[in-house]
PDB file of C-alpha atoms in Angstrom:
ATOM      1  CA  MET T  29      19.512  -2.677 -12.448  1.00  0.00           C
ATOM      2  CA  THR T  30      19.089  -6.030 -14.167  1.00  0.00           C
ATOM      3  CA  LEU T  31      21.077  -9.197 -13.597  1.00  0.00           C
ATOM      4  CA  VAL T  32      21.935 -11.051 -16.831  1.00  0.00           C
ATOM      5  CA  LEU T  33      24.348 -14.000 -16.866  1.00  0.00           C
ATOM      6  CA  ASN T  34      25.603 -12.960 -13.428  1.00  0.00           C
ATOM      7  CA  ARG T  35      26.396  -9.445 -14.693  1.00  0.00           C
ATOM      8  CA  GLU T  36      24.681  -6.368 -13.393  1.00  0.00           C
ATOM      9  CA  ILE T  37      23.328  -4.113 -16.150  1.00  0.00           C
ATOM     10  CA  THR T  38      22.107  -0.668 -15.124  1.00  0.00           C
ATOM     11  CA  TYR T  39      19.566   1.384 -17.076  1.00  0.00           C
ATOM     12  CA  GLU T  40      18.598   5.042 -16.777  1.00  0.00           C
ATOM     13  CA  VAL T  41      15.033   6.035 -17.664  1.00  0.00           C
ATOM     14  CA  ASP T  42      14.948   8.318 -20.703  1.00  0.00           C
ATOM     15  CA  ASN T  43      11.350   8.037 -21.931  1.00  0.00           C
ATOM     16  CA  ILE T  44       7.922   7.446 -20.389  1.00  0.00           C
ATOM     17  CA  SER T  45       4.970   7.017 -22.764  1.00  0.00           C
ATOM     18  CA  ILE T  46       1.288   6.137 -22.563  1.00  0.00           C
ATOM     19  CA  ILE T  47       0.021   4.416 -25.701  1.00  0.00           C
ATOM     20  CA  LEU T  48      -2.979   2.452 -26.956  1.00  0.00           C
ATOM     21  CA  PRO T  49      -2.668  -1.354 -26.881  1.00  0.00           C
ATOM     22  CA  ASN T  50      -2.373  -1.625 -30.681  1.00  0.00           C
ATOM     23  CA  GLU T  51       0.445   0.943 -30.970  1.00  0.00           C
ATOM     24  CA  THR T  52       3.764  -0.884 -31.262  1.00  0.00           C
ATOM     25  CA  SER T  53       6.018   1.682 -32.928  1.00  0.00           C
ATOM     26  CA  CYS T  54       7.631   2.587 -29.584  1.00  0.00           C
ATOM     27  CA  LEU T  55       8.706  -1.036 -29.142  1.00  0.00           C
ATOM     28  CA  GLN T  56      10.723  -1.341 -32.368  1.00  0.00           C
ATOM     29  CA  ILE T  57      14.386  -2.355 -32.089  1.00  0.00           C
ATOM     30  CA  GLU T  58      16.775   0.500 -32.887  1.00  0.00           C
ATOM     31  CA  ASP T  59      20.201  -0.238 -34.402  1.00  0.00           C
ATOM     32  CA  LYS T  60      23.182   0.202 -32.065  1.00  0.00           C
ATOM     33  CA  LYS T  61      20.943   1.185 -29.151  1.00  0.00           C
ATOM     34  CA  ASP T  62      20.704  -0.751 -25.896  1.00  0.00           C
ATOM     35  CA  TYR T  63      17.228  -0.089 -24.524  1.00  0.00           C
ATOM     36  CA  CYS T  64      15.110  -1.900 -21.989  1.00  0.00           C
ATOM     37  CA  THR T  65      11.361  -1.162 -22.000  1.00  0.00           C
ATOM     38  CA  LEU T  66       8.985  -2.076 -19.212  1.00  0.00           C
ATOM     39  CA  MET T  67       5.298  -2.224 -20.094  1.00  0.00           C
ATOM     40  CA  THR T  68       2.247  -2.283 -17.837  1.00  0.00           C
ATOM     41  CA  CYS T  69      -1.455  -1.541 -18.130  1.00  0.00           C
ATOM     42  CA  THR T  70      -2.855   1.845 -17.125  1.00  0.00           C
ATOM     43  CA  PRO T  71      -4.954   3.425 -15.630  1.00  0.00           C
ATOM     44  CA  TYR T  72      -5.113   1.088 -12.671  1.00  0.00           C
ATOM     45  CA  GLY T  73      -8.216  -1.084 -12.741  1.00  0.00           C
ATOM     46  CA  ILE T  74      -9.345   0.180 -16.157  1.00  0.00           C
ATOM     47  CA  ASN T  75      -6.386  -0.964 -18.310  1.00  0.00           C
ATOM     48  CA  THR T  76      -7.351   0.769 -21.559  1.00  0.00           C
ATOM     49  CA  HIS T  77      -3.821   2.034 -22.284  1.00  0.00           C
ATOM     50  CA  ARG T  78      -0.229   0.869 -21.868  1.00  0.00           C
ATOM     51  CA  LEU T  79       2.460   2.628 -19.857  1.00  0.00           C
ATOM     52  CA  LEU T  80       5.938   2.228 -21.353  1.00  0.00           C
ATOM     53  CA  VAL T  81       9.037   3.098 -19.354  1.00  0.00           C
ATOM     54  CA  ARG T  82      12.200   2.978 -21.475  1.00  0.00           C
ATOM     55  CA  GLY T  83      15.760   3.185 -20.256  1.00  0.00           C
ATOM     56  CA  HIS T  84      19.169   3.158 -21.908  1.00  0.00           C
ATOM     57  CA  CYS T  85      22.124   1.124 -20.668  1.00  0.00           C
ATOM     58  CA  THR T  86      24.509   3.062 -18.423  1.00  0.00           C
ATOM     59  CA  GLY T  87      27.005   0.311 -17.733  1.00  0.00           C
ATOM     60  CA  THR T  88      27.740  -3.171 -16.532  1.00  0.00           C
ATOM     61  CA  GLY T  89      29.665  -4.552 -13.642  1.00  0.00           C
ATOM     62  CA  GLU T  90      29.792  -7.070 -10.866  1.00  0.00           C
ATOM     63  CA  PRO T  91      26.606  -7.496  -8.845  1.00  0.00           C
ATOM     64  CA  GLN T  92      26.371  -5.247  -5.799  1.00  0.00           C
ATOM     65  CA  HIS T  93      24.707  -7.023  -2.921  1.00  0.00           C
ATOM     66  CA  ILE T  94      22.385  -4.918  -0.822  1.00  0.00           C
ATOM     67  CA  HIS T  95      21.714  -6.255   2.654  1.00  0.00           C
ATOM     68  CA  VAL T  96      18.365  -5.354   4.191  1.00  0.00           C
ATOM     69  CA  THR T  97      18.050  -6.309   7.825  1.00  0.00           C
ATOM     70  CA  ALA T  98      14.930  -7.928   9.194  1.00  0.00           C
ATOM     71  CA  GLU T  99      14.661  -5.129  11.758  1.00  0.00           C
ATOM     72  CA  ALA T 100      13.721  -2.749   8.965  1.00  0.00           C
ATOM     73  CA  PHE T 101      10.434  -4.622   8.586  1.00  0.00           C
ATOM     74  CA  GLN T 102       9.565  -5.127  12.263  1.00  0.00           C
ATOM     75  CA  ILE T 103       7.415  -3.074  14.598  1.00  0.00           C
ATOM     76  CA  ASP T 104       8.538  -2.726  18.201  1.00  0.00           C
ATOM     77  CA  SER T 105       6.424  -5.118  20.290  1.00  0.00           C
ATOM     78  CA  THR T 106       6.137  -2.725  23.250  1.00  0.00           C
ATOM     79  CA  ILE T 107       4.680  -0.024  21.018  1.00  0.00           C
ATOM     80  CA  MET T 108       2.257  -2.502  19.449  1.00  0.00           C
ATOM     81  CA  ALA T 109       1.178  -3.831  22.874  1.00  0.00           C
ATOM     82  CA  SER T 110       0.662  -0.274  24.141  1.00  0.00           C
ATOM     83  CA  VAL T 111      -1.490   0.681  21.156  1.00  0.00           C
ATOM     84  CA  ILE T 112      -3.612  -2.472  21.474  1.00  0.00           C
ATOM     85  CA  GLY T 113      -3.989  -1.924  25.229  1.00  0.00           C
ATOM     86  CA  ILE T 114      -5.112   1.678  24.783  1.00  0.00           C
ATOM     87  CA  LEU T 115      -7.629   0.658  22.113  1.00  0.00           C
ATOM     88  CA  LEU T 116      -9.052  -2.057  24.383  1.00  0.00           C
ATOM     89  CA  LEU T 117      -9.380   0.424  27.265  1.00  0.00           C
ATOM     90  CA  ILE T 118     -11.209   2.883  25.012  1.00  0.00           C
ATOM     91  CA  LEU T 119     -13.611   0.153  23.850  1.00  0.00           C
ATOM     92  CA  LEU T 120     -14.236  -0.918  27.461  1.00  0.00           C
ATOM     93  CA  LEU T 121     -14.915   2.687  28.500  1.00  0.00           C
ATOM     94  CA  ILE T 122     -17.386   3.145  25.635  1.00  0.00           C
ATOM     95  CA  ARG T 123     -19.200  -0.054  26.616  1.00  0.00           C
ATOM     96  CA  VAL T 124     -19.462   1.018  30.279  1.00  0.00           C
ATOM     97  CA  LEU T 125     -20.774   4.452  29.273  1.00  0.00           C
ATOM     98  CA  ILE T 126     -23.422   2.926  26.993  1.00  0.00           C
ATOM     99  CA  ARG T 127     -24.619   0.509  29.707  1.00  0.00           C
ATOM    100  CA  THR T 128     -24.722   3.289  32.318  1.00  0.00           C
ATOM    101  CA  ARG T 129     -26.730   5.537  30.025  1.00  0.00           C
ATOM    102  CA  LYS T 130     -29.216   2.724  29.240  1.00  0.00           C
ATOM    103  CA  LYS T 131     -29.709   2.032  32.966  1.00  0.00           C
ATOM    104  CA  GLU T 132     -30.298   5.744  33.638  1.00  0.00           C
ATOM    105  CA  GLU T 133     -32.870   5.916  30.837  1.00  0.00           C
ATOM    106  CA  LYS T 134     -34.711   2.852  32.188  1.00  0.00           C
ATOM    107  CA  ALA T 135     -34.721   4.287  35.710  1.00  0.00           C
ATOM    108  CA  GLY T 136     -36.038   7.612  34.411  1.00  0.00           C
ATOM    109  CA  ILE T 137     -38.889   5.975  32.480  1.00  0.00           C
ATOM    110  CA  GLN T 138     -39.892   3.749  35.407  1.00  0.00           C
ATOM    111  CA  GLY T 139     -39.907   6.757  37.751  1.00  0.00           C
ATOM    112  CA  MET T 140     -42.377   8.540  35.471  1.00  0.00           C
ATOM    113  CA  ILE T 141     -45.000   5.752  35.675  1.00  0.00           C
ATOM    114  CA  SER T 142     -47.140   6.237  38.770  1.00  0.00           C
ATOM    115  CA  PRO T 143     -48.671   3.220  40.522  1.00  0.00           C
ATOM    116  CA  CYS T 144     -51.988   5.126  40.976  1.00  0.00           C
ATOM    117  CA  SER T 145     -52.807   5.215  37.275  1.00  0.00           C
ATOM    118  CA  ILE T 146     -54.552   1.833  37.364  1.00  0.00           C
TER     119      ILE T 146
END
């Protein structure tokens, strides 16, 4: 769907092509044809070719307004707080276990040294 001069024009994809940057034959105007071609670079990050997506006009009409609510983009705060709380508890437990293990290792090493070895 494209909005031109406050009119909605709808296109249906009929051709997808991958071409070299110097190939322009696919972009020529055709008599009595109403095409819209979108062009982008491909493959992503390399950009050695061009991806062409062509569509033909399927009709015009008044603009149709689509309402997207803000709730569609929100995450429930109770779920987020629960996840963060659980992660913090796990990190705290790991820290306590590491400290306990280090103390046990130190106690074990000190118990092995006898005071009579001097």
